[in-house]
GROMACS .gro file of C-alpha atoms in nm:
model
  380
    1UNK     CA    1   0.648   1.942  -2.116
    2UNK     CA    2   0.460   1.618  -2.127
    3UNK     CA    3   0.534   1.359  -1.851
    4UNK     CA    4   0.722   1.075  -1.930
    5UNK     CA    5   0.608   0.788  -1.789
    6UNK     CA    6   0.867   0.497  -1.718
    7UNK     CA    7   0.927   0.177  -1.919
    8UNK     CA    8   0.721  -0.137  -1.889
    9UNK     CA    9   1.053  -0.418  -1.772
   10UNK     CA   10   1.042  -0.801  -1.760
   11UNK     CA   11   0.959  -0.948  -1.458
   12UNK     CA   12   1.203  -1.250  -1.355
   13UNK     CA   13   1.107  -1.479  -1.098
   14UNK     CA   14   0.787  -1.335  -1.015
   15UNK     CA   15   0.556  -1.448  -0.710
   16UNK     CA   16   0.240  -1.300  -0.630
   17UNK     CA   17   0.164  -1.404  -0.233
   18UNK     CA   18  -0.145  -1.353  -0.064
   19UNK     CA   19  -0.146  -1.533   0.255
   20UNK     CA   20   0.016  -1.401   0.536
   21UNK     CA   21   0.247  -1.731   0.720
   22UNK     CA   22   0.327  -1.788   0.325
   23UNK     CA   23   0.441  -1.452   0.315
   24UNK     CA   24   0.629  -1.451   0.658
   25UNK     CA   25   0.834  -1.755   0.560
   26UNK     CA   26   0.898  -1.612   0.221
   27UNK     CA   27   1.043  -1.282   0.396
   28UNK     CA   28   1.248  -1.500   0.660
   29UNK     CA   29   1.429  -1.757   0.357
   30UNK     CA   30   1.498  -1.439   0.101
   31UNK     CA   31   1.632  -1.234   0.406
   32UNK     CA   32   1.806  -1.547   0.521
   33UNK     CA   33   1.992  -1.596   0.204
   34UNK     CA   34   2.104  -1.252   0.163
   35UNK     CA   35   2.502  -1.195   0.125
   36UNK     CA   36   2.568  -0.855   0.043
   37UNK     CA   37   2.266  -0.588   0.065
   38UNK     CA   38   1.965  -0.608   0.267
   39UNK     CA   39   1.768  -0.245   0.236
   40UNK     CA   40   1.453  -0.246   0.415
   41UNK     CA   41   1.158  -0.006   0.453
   42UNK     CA   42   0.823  -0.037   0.594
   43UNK     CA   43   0.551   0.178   0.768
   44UNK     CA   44   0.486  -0.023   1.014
   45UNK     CA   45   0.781  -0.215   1.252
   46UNK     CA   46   0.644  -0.309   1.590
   47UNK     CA   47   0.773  -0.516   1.909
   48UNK     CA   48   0.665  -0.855   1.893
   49UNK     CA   49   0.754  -1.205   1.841
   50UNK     CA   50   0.762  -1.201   1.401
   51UNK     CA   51   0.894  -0.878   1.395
   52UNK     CA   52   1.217  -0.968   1.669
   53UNK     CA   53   1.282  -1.260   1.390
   54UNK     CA   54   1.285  -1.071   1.084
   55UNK     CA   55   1.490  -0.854   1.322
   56UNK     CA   56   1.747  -1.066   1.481
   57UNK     CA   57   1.747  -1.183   1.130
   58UNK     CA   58   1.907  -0.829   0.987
   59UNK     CA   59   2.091  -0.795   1.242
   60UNK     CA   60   2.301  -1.154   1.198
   61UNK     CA   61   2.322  -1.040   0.867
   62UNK     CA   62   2.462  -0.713   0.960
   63UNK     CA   63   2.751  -0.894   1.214
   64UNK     CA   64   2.838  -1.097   0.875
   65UNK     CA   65   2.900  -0.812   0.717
   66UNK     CA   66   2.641  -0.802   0.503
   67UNK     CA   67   2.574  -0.375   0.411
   68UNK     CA   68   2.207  -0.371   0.602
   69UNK     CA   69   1.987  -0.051   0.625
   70UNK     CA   70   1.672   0.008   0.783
   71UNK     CA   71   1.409   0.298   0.692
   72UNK     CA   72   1.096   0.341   0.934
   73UNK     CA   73   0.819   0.587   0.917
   74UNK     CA   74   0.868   0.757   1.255
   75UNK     CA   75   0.479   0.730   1.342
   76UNK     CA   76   0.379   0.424   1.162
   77UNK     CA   77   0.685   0.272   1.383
   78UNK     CA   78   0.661   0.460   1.683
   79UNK     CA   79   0.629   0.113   1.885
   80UNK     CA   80   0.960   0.017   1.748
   81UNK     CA   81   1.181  -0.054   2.048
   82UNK     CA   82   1.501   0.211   2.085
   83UNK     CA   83   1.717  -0.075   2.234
   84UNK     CA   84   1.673  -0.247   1.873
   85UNK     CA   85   1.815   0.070   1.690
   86UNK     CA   86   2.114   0.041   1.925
   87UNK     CA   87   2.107  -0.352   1.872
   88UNK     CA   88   2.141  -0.278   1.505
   89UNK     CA   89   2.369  -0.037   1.481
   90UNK     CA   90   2.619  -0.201   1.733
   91UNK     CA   91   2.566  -0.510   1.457
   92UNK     CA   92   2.712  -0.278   1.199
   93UNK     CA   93   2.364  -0.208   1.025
   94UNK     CA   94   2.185   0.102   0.964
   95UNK     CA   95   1.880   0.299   1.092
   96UNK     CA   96   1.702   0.603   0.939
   97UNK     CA   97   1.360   0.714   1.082
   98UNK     CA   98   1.168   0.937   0.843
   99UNK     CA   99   1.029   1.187   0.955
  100UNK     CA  100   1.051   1.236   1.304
  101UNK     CA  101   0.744   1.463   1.422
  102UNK     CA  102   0.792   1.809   1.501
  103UNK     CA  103   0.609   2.131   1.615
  104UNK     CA  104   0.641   2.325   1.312
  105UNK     CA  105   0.590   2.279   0.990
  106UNK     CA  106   0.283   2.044   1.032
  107UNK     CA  107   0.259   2.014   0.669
  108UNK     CA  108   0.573   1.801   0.631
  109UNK     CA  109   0.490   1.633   0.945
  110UNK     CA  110   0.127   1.478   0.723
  111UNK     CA  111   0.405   1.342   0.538
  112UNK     CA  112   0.450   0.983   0.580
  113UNK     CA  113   0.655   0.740   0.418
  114UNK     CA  114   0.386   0.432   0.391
  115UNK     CA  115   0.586   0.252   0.134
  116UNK     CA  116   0.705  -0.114   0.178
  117UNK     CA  117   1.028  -0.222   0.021
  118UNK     CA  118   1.279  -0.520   0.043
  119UNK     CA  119   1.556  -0.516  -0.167
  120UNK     CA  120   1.840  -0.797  -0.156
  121UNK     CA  121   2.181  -0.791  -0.300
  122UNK     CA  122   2.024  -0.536  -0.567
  123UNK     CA  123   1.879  -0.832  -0.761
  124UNK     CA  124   1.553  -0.857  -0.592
  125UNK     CA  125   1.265  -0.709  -0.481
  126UNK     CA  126   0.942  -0.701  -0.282
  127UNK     CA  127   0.661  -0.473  -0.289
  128UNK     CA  128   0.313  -0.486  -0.119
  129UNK     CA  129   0.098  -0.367   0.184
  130UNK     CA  130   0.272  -0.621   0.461
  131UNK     CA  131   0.391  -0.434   0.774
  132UNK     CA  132   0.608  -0.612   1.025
  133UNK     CA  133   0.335  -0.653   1.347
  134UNK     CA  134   0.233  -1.029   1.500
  135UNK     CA  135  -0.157  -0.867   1.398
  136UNK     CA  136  -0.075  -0.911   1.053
  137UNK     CA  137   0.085  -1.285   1.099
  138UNK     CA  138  -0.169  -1.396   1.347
  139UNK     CA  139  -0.407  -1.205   1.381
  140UNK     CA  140  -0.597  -1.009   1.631
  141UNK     CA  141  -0.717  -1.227   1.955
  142UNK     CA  142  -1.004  -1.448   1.804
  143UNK     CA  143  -0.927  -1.380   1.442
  144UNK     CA  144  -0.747  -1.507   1.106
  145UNK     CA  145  -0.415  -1.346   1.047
  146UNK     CA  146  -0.465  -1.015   0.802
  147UNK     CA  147  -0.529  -1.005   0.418
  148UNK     CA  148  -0.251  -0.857   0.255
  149UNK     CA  149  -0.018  -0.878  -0.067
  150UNK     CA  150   0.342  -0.945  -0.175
  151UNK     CA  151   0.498  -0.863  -0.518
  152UNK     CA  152   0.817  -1.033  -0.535
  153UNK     CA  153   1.057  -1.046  -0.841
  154UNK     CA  154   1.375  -0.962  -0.999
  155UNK     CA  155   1.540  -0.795  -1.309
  156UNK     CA  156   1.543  -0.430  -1.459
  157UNK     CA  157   1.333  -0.301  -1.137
  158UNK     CA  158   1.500  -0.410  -0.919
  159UNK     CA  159   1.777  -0.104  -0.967
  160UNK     CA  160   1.470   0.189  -1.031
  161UNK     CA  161   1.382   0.116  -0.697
  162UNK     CA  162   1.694   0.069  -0.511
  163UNK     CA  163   1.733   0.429  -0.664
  164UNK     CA  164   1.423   0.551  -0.524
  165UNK     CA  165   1.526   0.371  -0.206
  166UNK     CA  166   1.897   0.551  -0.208
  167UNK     CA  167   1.720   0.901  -0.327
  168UNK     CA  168   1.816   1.148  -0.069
  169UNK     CA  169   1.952   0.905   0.192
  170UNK     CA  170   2.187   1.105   0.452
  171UNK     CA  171   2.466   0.837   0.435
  172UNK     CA  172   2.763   0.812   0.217
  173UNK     CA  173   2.697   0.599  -0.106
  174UNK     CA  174   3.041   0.484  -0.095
  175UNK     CA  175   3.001   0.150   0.091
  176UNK     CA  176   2.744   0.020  -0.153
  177UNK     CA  177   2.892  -0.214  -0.425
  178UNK     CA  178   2.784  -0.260  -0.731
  179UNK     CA  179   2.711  -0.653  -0.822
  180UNK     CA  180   2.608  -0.668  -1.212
  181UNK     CA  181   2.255  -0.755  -1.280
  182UNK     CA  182   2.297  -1.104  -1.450
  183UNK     CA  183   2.104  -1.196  -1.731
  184UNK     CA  184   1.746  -1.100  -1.820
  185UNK     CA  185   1.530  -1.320  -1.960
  186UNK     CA  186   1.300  -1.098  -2.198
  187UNK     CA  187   1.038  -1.369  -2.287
  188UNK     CA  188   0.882  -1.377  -1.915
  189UNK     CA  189   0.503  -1.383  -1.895
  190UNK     CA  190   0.521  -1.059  -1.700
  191UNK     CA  191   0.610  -0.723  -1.703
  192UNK     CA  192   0.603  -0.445  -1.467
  193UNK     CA  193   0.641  -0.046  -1.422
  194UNK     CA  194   0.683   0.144  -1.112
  195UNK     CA  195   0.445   0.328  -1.015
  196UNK     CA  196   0.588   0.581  -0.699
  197UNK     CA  197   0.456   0.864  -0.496
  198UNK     CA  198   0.648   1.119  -0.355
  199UNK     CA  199   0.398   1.435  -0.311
  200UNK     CA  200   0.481   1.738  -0.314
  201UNK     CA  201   0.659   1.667  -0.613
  202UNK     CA  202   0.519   1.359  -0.807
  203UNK     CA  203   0.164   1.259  -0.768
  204UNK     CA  204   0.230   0.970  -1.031
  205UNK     CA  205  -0.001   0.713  -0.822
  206UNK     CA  206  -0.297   0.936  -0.846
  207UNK     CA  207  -0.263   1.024  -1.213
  208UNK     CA  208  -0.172   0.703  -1.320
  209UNK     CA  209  -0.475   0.597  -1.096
  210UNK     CA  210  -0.704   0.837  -1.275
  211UNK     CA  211  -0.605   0.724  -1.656
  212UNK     CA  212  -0.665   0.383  -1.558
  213UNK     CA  213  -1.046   0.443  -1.404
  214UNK     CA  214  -1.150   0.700  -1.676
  215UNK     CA  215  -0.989   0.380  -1.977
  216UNK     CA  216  -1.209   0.110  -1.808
  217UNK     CA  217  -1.434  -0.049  -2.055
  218UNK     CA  218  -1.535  -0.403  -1.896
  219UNK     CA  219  -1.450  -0.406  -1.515
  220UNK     CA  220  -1.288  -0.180  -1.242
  221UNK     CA  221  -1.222  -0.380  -0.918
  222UNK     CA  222  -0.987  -0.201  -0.622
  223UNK     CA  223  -0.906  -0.347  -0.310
  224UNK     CA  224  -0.875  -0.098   0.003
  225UNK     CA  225  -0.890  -0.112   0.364
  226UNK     CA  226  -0.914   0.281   0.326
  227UNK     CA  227  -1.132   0.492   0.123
  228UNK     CA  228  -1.180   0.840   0.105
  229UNK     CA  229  -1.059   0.954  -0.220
  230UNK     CA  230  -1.080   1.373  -0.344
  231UNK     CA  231  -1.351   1.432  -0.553
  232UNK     CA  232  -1.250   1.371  -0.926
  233UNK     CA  233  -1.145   1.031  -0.814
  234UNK     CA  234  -1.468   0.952  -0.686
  235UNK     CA  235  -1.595   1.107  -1.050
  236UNK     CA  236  -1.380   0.911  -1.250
  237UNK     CA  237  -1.527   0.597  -1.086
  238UNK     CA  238  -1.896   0.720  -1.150
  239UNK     CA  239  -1.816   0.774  -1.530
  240UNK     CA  240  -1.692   0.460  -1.555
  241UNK     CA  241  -2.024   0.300  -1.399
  242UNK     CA  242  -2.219   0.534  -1.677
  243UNK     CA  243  -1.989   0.361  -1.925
  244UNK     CA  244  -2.140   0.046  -1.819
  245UNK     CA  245  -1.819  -0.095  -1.656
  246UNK     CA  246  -1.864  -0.322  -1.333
  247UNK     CA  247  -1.698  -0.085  -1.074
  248UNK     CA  248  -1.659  -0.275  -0.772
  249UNK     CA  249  -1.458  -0.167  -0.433
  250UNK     CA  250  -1.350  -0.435  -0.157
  251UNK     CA  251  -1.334  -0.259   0.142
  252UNK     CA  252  -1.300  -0.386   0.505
  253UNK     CA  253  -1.553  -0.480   0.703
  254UNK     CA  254  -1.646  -0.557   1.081
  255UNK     CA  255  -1.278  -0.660   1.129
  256UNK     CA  256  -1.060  -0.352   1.135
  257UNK     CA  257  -0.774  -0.208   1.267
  258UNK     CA  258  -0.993   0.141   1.313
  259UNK     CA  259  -1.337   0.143   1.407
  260UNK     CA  260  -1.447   0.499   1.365
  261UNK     CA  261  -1.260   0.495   1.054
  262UNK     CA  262  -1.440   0.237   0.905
  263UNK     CA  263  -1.755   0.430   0.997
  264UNK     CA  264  -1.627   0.781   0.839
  265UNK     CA  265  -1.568   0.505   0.526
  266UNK     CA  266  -1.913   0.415   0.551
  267UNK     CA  267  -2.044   0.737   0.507
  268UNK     CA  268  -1.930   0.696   0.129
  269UNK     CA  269  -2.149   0.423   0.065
  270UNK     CA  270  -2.491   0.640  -0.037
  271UNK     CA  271  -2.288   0.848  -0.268
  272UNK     CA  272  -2.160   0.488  -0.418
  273UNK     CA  273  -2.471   0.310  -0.437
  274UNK     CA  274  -2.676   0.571  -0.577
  275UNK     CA  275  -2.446   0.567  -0.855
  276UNK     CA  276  -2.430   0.190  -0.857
  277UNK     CA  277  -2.093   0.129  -0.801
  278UNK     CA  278  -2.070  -0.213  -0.612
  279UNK     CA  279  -1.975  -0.214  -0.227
  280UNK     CA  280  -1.821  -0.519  -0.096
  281UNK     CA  281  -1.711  -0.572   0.290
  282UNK     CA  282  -1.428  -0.829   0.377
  283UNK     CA  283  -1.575  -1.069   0.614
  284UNK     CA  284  -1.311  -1.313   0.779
  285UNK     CA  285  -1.073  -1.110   0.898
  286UNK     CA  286  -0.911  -0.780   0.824
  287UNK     CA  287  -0.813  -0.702   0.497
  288UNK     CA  288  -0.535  -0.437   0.485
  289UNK     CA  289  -0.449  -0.554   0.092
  290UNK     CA  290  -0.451  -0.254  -0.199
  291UNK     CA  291  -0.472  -0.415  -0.505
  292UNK     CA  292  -0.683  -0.273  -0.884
  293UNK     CA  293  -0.735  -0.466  -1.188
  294UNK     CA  294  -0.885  -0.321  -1.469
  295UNK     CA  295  -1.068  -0.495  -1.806
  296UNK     CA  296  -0.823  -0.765  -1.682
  297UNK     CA  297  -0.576  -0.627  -1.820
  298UNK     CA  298  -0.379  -0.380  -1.628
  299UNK     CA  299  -0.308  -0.431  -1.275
  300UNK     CA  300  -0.139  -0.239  -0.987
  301UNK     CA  301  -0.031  -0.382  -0.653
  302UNK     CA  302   0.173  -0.254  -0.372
  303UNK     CA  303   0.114  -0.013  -0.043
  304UNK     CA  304  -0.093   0.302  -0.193
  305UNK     CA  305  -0.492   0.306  -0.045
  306UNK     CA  306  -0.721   0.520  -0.226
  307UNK     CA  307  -0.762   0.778   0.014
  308UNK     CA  308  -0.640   1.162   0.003
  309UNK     CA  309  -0.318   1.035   0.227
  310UNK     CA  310  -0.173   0.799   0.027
  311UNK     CA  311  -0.298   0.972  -0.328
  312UNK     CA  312  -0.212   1.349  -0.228
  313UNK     CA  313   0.077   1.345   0.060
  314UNK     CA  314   0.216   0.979   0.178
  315UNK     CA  315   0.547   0.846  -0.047
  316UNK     CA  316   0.399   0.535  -0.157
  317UNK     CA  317   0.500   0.248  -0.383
  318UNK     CA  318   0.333   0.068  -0.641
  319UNK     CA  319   0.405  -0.169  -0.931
  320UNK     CA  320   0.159  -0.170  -1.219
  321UNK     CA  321   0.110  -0.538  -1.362
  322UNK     CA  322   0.080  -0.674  -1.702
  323UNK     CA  323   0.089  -1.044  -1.849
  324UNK     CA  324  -0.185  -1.350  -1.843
  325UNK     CA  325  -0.070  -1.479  -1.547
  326UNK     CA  326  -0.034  -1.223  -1.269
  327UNK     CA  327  -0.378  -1.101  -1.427
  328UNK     CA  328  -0.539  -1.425  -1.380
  329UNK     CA  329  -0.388  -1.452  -1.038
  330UNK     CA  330  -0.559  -1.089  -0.924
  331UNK     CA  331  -0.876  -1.194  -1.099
  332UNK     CA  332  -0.882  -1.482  -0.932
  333UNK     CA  333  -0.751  -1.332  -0.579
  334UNK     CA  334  -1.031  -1.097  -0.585
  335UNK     CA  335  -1.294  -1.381  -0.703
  336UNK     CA  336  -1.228  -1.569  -0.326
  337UNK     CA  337  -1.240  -1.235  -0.183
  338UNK     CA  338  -1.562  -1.120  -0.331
  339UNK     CA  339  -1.710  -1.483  -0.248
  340UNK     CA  340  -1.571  -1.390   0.116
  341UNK     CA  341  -1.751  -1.044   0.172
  342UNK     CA  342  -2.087  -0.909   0.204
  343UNK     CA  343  -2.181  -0.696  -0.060
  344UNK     CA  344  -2.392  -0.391   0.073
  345UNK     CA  345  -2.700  -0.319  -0.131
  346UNK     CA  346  -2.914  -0.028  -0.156
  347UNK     CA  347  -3.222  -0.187   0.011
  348UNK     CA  348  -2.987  -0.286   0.289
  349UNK     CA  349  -2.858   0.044   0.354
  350UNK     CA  350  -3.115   0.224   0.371
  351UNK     CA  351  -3.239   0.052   0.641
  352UNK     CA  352  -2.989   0.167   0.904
  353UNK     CA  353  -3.098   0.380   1.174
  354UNK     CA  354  -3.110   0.764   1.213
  355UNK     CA  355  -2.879   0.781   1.432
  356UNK     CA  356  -2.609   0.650   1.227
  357UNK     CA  357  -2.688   0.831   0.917
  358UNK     CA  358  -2.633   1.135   1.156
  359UNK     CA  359  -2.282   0.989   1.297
  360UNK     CA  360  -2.223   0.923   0.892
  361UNK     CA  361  -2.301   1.263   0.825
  362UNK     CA  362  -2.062   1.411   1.125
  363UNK     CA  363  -1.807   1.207   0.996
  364UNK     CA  364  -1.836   1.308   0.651
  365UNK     CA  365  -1.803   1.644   0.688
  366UNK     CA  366  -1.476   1.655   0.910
  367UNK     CA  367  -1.372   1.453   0.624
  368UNK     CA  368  -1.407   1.707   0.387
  369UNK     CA  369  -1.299   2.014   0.622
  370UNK     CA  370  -1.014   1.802   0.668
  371UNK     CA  371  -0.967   1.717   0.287
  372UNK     CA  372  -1.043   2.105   0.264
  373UNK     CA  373  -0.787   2.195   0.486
  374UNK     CA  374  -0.513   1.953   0.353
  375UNK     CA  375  -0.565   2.019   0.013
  376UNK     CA  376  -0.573   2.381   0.023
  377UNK     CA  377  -0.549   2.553  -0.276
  378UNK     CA  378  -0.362   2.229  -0.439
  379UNK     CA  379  -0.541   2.207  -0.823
  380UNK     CA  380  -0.702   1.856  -0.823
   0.00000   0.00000   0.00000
């Protein structure tokens, strides 16, 4: 049976924000205003001095009654502190960890949940790459806070992903309330679809991914601060390049949260240049954004990277993007950012030294053992 995919829904209030104390402030008034649901998930929830005031925040909320939960990735937020959980729950709130490590079943334990959701009194939502650490707000010592992305908006979303939110949740359902959805105003200039990963099960983000790349006809342009996707990913963006289309990939550059990460990156850039797909590093500061536009005409933002984790294991969240004006806004987003990076060209490259085409080479093969290994017999 063919796959259905899910409806294309007006947008209502949208924002696209791509600066991170405009996104900070915007998180702090929405969360501020809330009055009957706050649900809240992220990858990433450390100690620190923005992440105690979104904090405190919920947990006011959650002494004024307000029904507040709160969903971490149990490595992602391992420097969450454990008097907080008890802070929270004392305040009448919530806390879920997902996926607490374990011994066995190592499998499940590769299993992250890296999405990023805020949902308010089930009329609206936020979506993007933004994780709750003072790095991302102000940066590492000596550098610009991080480059990163939020999709806010309400309407007919807002309940598909409060019901991806509430899938499979170990607590009763029968505190939350059900607040109707107001009016919808169908003439907005934008429309969205969610666009979810929950491997084993769905691998919607990849497939979607793929349909997109191989329908290119003008331009391909994907943000990531992490690249290593399985092969017929990699081939869909090479037949796009043989299509003539302007493939380009923003990447992160000498700023980065991983340095021998950013190296085992690296070692895709021969592969990419020799089939002239363009290679752009992030100079300023560290861009942890994930954001594709294609032809200008179909975008996707949210907190998927196109590597093997987030396209073949990690639950991730996405929304695809259409309408003239969030288009022009990504077009435009990834204009600055292109004007802000180096690009990496083949004369350039070529020029490094032996010594790190041989740590390139290293790397990229426990990449692919470990791709290998992951995958296993899983039919790409």
């Amino acid at each position: 049976m063919a796959r259905r995919n899910p409806a294309w829904l007006p947008a209502m209030d949208w924002t696209l924000l791509t600066e991170m104390p405009v996104i900070a402030r915007h998180l702090v008034e929405k969360l501020r205003a809330a009055e009957q649901e706050i649900l809240f998930e992220n990858y990433i929830f450390q100690a620190g001095n923005w992440p105690e005031e979104i904090f405190d925040i919920l947990c006011a909320k959650a002494r004024d009654g307000v029904l507040v939960h709160l969903r971490l990735d149990a490595v992602g937020s391992r420097g969450f502190p454990d008097r907080w959980i008890q802070k929270l729950r004392a305040a009448g709130g919530t806390f879920e960890w997902y996926h607490r490590l374990a011994w066995r079943g190592w499998e499940r334990s590769l299993r992250r949940s890296h999405r990023r959701i805020v949902l308010i009194d089930q009329q609206w939502l936020a979506v993007g790459g933004v994780a709750l650490a003072d790095a991302w707000l102000r940066g590492d010592p000596g550098q610009l806070p991080y480059r990163d992305t939020l999709f806010a908006c309400r309407g007919p979303i807002v309940p598909l992903v409060r019901r991806l939110f509430l899938k499979n949740r170990p607590l009763s359902h029968k505190e939350l309330r059900a607040f109707p959805d107001g009016s919808i105003d169908r003439s907005t200039d934008a429309i969205v679809r969610l666009l979810a990963g929950s491997p084993p099960d769905r691998y919607t983000i990849r497939r979607r991914y793929l349909a997109a790349f191989r329908s290119a006809r003008e331009s391909l342009w994907i943000a990531t601060p992490y690249f290593n996707p399985d092969p017929i990913v990699l081939s869909a963006l090479y037949g796009a390049v043989r299509r003539g289309v302007d493939v380009r990939v923003l990447l992160a550059g000498r700023v980065t949260d991983h340095p021998l990460l950013r190296l085992g990156i690296q070692a895709y850039y021969q592969k990419l240049l020799r089939h002239r797909v363009r290679v752009y590093e992030y100079q300023e500061s560290f861009l942890h954004a994930k954001y594709v536009l294609v032809d200008g005409q179909w975008g996707a933002v949210g907190s998927a990277n196109l590597d093997f984790l987030s396209l073949w294991f990690n639950r991730e969240l996405n929304l695809e993007v259409k309408g003239l004006p969030p288009l022009a806004l990504l077009r435009t987003l990834f204009l600055r950012e292109f004007a802000r990076s180096q690009e990496i060209s083949a004369e350039h490259w070529q020029r490094r030294s032996i010594w790190r085409r041989l740590l390139e080479w290293l790397l990229a093969q426990i990449d692919r053992r470990i791709q290998a290994r992951a995958l296993g017999s899983r039919r790409y």
